[in-house]
Coordinates of N, CA and C in Angstrom, one line a residue:
X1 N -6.2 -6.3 -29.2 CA -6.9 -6.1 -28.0 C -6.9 -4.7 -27.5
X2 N -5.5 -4.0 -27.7 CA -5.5 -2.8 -27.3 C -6.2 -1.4 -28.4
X3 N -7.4 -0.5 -27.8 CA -7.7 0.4 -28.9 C -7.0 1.0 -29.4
X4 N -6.6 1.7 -30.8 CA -6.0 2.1 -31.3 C -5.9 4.0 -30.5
X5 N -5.1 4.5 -29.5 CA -5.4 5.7 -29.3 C -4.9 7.0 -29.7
X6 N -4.2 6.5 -31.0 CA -3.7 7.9 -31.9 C -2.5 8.6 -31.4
X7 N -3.0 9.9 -31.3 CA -1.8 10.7 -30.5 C -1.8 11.2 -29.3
X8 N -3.0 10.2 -28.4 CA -3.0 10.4 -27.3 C -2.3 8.8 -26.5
X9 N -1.9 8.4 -27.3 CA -1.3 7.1 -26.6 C -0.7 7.3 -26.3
X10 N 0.7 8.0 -25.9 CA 1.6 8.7 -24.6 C 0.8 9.3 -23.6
X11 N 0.4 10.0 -23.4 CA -0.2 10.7 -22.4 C -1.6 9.4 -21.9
X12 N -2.1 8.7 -22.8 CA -3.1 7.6 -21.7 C -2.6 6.5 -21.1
X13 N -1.3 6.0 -21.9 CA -0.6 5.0 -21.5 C 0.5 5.1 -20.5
X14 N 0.9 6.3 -20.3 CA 1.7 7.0 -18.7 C 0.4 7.4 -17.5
X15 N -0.7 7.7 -17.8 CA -1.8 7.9 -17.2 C -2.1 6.3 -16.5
X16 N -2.1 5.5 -16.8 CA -2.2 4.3 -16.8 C -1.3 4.2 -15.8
X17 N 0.2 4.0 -16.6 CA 1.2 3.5 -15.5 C 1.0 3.8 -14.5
X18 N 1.2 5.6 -14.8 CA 1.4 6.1 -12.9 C 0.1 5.4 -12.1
X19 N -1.3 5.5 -12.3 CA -2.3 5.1 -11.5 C -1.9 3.6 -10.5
X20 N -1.2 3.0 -11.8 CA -0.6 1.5 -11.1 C 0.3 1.5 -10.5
X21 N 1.2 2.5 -10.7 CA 1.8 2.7 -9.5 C 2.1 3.1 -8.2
X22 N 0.9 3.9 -8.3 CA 0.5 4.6 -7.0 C -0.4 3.9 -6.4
X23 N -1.3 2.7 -7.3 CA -2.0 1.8 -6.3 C -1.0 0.8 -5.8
X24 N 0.2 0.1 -6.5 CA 1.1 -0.5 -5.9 C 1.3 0.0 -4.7
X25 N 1.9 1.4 -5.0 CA 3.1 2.1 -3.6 C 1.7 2.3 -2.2
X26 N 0.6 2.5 -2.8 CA -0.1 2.4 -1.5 C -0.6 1.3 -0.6
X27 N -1.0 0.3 -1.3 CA -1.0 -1.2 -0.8 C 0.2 -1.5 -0.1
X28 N 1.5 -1.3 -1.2 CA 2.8 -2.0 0.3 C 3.0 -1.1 1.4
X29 N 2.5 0.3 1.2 CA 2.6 1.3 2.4 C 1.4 0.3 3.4
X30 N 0.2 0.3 3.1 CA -0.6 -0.5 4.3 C -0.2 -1.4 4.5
X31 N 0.0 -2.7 3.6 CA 0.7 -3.9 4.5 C 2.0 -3.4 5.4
X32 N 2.6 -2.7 5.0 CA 3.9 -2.5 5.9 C 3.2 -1.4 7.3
X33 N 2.6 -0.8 7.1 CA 1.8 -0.2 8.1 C 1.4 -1.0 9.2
X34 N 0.4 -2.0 8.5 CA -0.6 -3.0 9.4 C 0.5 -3.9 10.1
X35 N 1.4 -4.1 9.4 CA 2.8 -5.4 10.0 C 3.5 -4.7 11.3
X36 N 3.2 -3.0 11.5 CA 4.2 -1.9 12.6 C 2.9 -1.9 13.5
X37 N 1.9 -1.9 13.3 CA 0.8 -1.9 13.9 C 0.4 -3.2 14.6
X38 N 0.6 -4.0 14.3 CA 0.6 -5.5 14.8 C 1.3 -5.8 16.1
X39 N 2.4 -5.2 15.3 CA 3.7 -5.7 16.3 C 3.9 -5.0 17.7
X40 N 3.3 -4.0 17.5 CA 3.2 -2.8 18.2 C 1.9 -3.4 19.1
X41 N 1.5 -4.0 18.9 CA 0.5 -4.3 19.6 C 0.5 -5.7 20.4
X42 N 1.2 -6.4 19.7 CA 1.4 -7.6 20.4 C 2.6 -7.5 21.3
X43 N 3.4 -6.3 21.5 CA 4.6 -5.7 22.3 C 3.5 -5.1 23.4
X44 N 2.8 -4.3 23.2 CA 1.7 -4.0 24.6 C 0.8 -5.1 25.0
X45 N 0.4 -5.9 24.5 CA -0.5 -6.9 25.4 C 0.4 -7.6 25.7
X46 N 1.6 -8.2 25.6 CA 2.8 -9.1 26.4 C 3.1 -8.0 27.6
X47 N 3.3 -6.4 27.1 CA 3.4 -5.8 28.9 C 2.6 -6.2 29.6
X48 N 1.1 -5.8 29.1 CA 0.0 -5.9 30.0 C 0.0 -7.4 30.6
X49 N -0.1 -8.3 29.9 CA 0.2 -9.6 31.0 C 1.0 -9.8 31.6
X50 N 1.8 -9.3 31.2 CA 3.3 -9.6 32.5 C 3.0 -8.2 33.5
X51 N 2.3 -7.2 33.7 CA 1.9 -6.3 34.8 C 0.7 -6.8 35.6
X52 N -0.1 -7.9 34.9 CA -1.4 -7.8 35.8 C -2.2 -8.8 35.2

């Protein structure tokens, strides 16, 4: 299933990895973002009801 890619198969197949990993590390950066963002938010509309 995999092409045969010679003597570039080190250098495409770490090319590969890192990309995967940098789309991992950026997806849990936003879910963990959106979860501080949330919370942070539902901490100011609970002031705002209890002010007014």
């Amino acid at each position: 299933m995999m092409p045969d890619l010679g003597k570039y198969a080190d250098a495409v197949l770490s090319a590969y990895a890192a990309s995967i990993v940098l789309l991992v590390v950026l997806v849990v950066m936003t879910v963990l973002r959106g979860r501080k963002v949330r919370a942070e938010m539902a901490r100011i509309e609970e002031q705002r009801s209890k002010n007014g």
